[in-house]
Coordinates of C-alpha atoms in Angstrom, one line a residue:
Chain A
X1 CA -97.5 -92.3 -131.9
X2 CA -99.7 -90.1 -134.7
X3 CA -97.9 -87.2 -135.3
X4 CA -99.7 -83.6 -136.2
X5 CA -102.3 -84.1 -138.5
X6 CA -103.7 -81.6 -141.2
X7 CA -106.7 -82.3 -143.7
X8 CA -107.0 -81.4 -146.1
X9 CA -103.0 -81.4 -147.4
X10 CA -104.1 -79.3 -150.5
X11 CA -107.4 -76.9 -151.3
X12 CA -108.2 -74.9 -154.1
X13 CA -111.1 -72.5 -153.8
X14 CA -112.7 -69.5 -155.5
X15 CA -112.4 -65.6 -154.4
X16 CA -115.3 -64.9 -151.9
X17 CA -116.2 -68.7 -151.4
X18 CA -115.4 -70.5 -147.2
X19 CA -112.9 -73.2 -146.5
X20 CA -112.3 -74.7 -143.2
X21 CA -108.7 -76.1 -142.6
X22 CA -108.5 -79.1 -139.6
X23 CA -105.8 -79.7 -137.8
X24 CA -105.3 -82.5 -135.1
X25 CA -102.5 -82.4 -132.5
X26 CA -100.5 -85.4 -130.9
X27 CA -102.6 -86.7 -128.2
X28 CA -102.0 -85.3 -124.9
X29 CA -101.0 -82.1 -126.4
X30 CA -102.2 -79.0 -124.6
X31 CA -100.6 -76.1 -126.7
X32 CA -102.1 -75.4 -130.3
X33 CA -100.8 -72.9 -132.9
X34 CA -101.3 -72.3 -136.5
X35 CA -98.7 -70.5 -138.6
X36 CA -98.7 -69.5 -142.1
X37 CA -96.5 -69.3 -145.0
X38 CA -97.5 -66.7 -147.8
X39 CA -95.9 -66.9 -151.2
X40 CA -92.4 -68.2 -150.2
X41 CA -92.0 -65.6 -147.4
X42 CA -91.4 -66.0 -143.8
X43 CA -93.8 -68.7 -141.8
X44 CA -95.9 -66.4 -139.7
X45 CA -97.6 -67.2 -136.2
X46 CA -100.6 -66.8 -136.2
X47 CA -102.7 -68.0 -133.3
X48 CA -101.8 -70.1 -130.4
X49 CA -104.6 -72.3 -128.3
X50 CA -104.3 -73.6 -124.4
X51 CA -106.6 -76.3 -124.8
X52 CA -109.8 -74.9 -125.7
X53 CA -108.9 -71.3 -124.5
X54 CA -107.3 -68.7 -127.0
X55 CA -104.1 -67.6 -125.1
X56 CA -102.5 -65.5 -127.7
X57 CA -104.0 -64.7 -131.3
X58 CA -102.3 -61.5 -132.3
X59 CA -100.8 -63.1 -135.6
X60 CA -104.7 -63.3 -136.9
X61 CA -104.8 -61.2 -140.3
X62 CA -108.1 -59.8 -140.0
X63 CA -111.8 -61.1 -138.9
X64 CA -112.3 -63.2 -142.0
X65 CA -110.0 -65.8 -140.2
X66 CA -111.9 -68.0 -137.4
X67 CA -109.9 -70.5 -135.0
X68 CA -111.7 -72.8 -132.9
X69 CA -110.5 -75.8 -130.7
X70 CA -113.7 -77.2 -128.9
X71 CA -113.1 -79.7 -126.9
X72 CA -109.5 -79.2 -126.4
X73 CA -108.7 -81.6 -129.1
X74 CA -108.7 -81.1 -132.6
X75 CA -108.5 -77.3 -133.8
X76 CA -110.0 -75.9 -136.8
X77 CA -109.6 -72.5 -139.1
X78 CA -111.9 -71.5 -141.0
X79 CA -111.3 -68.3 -143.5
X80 CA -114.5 -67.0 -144.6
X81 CA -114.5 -65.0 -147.2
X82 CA -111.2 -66.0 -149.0
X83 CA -109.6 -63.2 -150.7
X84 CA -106.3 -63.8 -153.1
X85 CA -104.1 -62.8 -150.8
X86 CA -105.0 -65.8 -148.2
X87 CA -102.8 -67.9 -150.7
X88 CA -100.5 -70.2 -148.7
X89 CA -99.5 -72.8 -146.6
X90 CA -101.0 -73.4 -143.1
X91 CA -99.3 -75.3 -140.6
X92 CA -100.7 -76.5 -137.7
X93 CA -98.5 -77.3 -134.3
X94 CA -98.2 -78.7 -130.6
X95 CA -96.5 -79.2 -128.1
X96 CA -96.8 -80.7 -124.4
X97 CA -98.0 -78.9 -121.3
X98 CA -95.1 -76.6 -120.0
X99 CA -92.5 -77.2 -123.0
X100 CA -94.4 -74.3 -124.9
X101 CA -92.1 -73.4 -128.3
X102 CA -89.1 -75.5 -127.4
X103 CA -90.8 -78.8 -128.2
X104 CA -93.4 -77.8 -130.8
X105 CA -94.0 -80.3 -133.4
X106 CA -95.3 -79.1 -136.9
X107 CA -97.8 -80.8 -139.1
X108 CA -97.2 -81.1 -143.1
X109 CA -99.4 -78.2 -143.6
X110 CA -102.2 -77.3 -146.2
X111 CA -101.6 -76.0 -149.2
X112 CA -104.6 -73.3 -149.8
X113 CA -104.7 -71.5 -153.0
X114 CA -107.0 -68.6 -153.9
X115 CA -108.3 -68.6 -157.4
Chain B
X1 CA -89.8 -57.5 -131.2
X2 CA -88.0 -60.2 -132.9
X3 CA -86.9 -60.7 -136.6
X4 CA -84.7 -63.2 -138.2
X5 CA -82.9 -62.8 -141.4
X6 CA -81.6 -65.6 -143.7
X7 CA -79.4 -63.7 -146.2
X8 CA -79.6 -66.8 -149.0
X9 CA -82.7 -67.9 -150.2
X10 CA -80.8 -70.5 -152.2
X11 CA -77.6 -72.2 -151.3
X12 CA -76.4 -74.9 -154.4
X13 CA -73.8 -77.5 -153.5
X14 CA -72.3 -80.4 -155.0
X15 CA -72.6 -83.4 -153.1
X16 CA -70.0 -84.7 -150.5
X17 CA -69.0 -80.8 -150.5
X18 CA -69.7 -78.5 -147.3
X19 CA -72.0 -76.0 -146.9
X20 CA -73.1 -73.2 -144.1
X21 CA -76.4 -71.6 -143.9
X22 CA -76.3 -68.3 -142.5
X23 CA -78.6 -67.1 -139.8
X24 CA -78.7 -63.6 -138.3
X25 CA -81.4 -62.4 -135.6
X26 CA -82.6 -59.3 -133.9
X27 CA -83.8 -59.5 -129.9
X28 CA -84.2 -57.2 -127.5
X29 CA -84.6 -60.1 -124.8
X30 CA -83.0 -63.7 -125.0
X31 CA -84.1 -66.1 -127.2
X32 CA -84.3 -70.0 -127.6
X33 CA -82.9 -70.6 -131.4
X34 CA -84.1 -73.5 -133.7
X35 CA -82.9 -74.7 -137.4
X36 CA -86.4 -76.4 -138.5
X37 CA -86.1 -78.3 -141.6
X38 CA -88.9 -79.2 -144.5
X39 CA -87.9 -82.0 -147.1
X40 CA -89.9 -82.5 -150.3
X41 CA -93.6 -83.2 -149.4
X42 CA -93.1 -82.8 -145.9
X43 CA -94.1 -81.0 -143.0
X44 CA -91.5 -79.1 -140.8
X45 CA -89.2 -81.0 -138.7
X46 CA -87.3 -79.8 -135.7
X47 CA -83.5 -80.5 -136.8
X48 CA -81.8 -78.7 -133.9
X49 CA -81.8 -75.8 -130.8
X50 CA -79.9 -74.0 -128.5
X51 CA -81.8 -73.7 -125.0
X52 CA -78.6 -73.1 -122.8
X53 CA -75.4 -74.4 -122.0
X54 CA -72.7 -75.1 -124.7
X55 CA -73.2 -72.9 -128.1
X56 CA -72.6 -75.8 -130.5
X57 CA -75.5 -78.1 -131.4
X58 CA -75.5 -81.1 -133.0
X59 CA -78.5 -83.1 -135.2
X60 CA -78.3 -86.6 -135.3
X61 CA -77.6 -86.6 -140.0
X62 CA -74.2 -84.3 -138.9
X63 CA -75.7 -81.2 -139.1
X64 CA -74.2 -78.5 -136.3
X65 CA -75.2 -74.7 -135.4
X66 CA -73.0 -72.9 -133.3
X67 CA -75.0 -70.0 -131.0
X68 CA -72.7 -66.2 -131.3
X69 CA -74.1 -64.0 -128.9
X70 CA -71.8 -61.2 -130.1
X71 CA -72.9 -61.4 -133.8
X72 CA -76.6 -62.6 -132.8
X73 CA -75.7 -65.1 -135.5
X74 CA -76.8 -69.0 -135.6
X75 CA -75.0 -70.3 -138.8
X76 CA -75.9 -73.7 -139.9
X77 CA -73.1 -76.0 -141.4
X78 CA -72.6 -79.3 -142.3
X79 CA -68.8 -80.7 -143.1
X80 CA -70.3 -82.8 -146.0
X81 CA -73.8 -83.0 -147.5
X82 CA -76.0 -86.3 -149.3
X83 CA -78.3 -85.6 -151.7
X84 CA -80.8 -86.3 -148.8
X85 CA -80.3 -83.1 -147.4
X86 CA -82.3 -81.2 -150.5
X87 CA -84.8 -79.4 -148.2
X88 CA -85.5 -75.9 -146.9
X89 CA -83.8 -75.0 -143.9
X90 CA -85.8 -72.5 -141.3
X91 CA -83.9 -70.5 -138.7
X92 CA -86.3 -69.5 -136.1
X93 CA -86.2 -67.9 -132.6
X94 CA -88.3 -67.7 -129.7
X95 CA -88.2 -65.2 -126.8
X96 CA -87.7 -66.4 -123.6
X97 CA -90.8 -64.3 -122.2
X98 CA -93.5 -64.9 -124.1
X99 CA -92.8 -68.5 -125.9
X100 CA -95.6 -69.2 -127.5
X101 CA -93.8 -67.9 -130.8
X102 CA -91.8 -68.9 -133.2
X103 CA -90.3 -66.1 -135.5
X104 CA -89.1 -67.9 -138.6
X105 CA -86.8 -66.1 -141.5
X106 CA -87.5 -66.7 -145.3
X107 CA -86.0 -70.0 -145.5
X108 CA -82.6 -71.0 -147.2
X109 CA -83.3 -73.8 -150.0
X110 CA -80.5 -76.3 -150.1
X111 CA -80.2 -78.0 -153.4
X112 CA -77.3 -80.6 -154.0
X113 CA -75.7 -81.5 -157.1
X114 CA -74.4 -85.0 -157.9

């Protein structure tokens, strides 16, 4: 079984400029979240999907950051414009229907950095 | 709210010697606790939790946590450790009521010496 899947694993983009970060959960997989790691700190939550629906997106730094999961499936966040301080790594997580946090599984995440 | 605090960011050991990574948190409601793991180039990987029942967990590579209610601690140890187990460790809690979070701390990096 495909674990979490993340593309791309590393992106390097200019102040002001758009990049969408993809993530693709384990099949079957109702719950969605994306966390965030900046410079070395704590991994922050961010957002967290119920198939397509937003059920809790209080960890989202401002209204540059854009989370979408059409479909139900595959999830996408798209940070647009990047400033410096969007430097980081993004993980992307799921888990099955009614195991919420306790079974989440994390993809390898994506590198962005902020030039 | 929640917090967790990891009060090493680095932990050196030599190889084949123990090693305990400390793990304090802050609730106001009861929590689930995790030790999630990241190894060179990887993603994070679930190593352990406390749910319920008996406060000393086990991984499957000898790692064991032990859940103190009193001292909100979660302490990570392992009796002896392989040069395999250079990674960052991840102490993390979730609150029973709203589980769709994970709180992480800042991460301990264990690097082992030969």
């Amino acid at each position: 079984e495909a674990g979490v899947t993340q593309f791309p694993s590393h992106s390097v983009i200019e102040k002001g400029q758009t990049v969408t970060l993809r993530c693709d959960p384990i099949s079957g997989h109702d719950n969605l979240y994306w966390y965030r790691r900046v410079m070395g700190k704590e991994i922050k939550f961010l957002l967290h999907f119920v198939k397509e629906s937003k059920q809790d997106e209080s960890g989202m730094p401002n209204n540059r950051f854009l989370a979408e999961r059409t479909g139900g499936t595959y999830s996408t966040l798209k940070v647009q414009p990047a400033e410096l301080e969007d430097s980081g790594v993004y993980f992307c997580a799921s888990s099955p229907v009614g195991r919420l946090n306790t079974e989440a599984f994390f993809g390898q995440g994506t590198r962005l950095t902020v030039v | 709210a929640q917090s967790v605090t990891q009060l090493d960011s680095q932990v050196p050991v030599f190889e084949e010697a123990p090693v305990e990574l400390r793990c304090n948190y802050s609730s106001s409601v009861s929590v689930y606790l995790f030790w999630y793991v990241q190894y060179p180039n990887q993603g994070l990987q679930l190593l352990l939790k406390y749910l319920s029942g008996s406060t000393l967990v086990k991984s499957i590579n000898g790692f064991e946590a032990e859940f103190n209610k009193s001292q909100t601690s979660f302490h990570l140890r392992k009796p002896s450790v392989h040069i395999s187990d250079t990674a960052e460790y991840f102490c993390a809690v979730s609150p029973y009521s709203s589980a769709s979070k994970i709180i992480f701390g800042s991460g301990t990096r264990l690097s082992i010496r030969p």
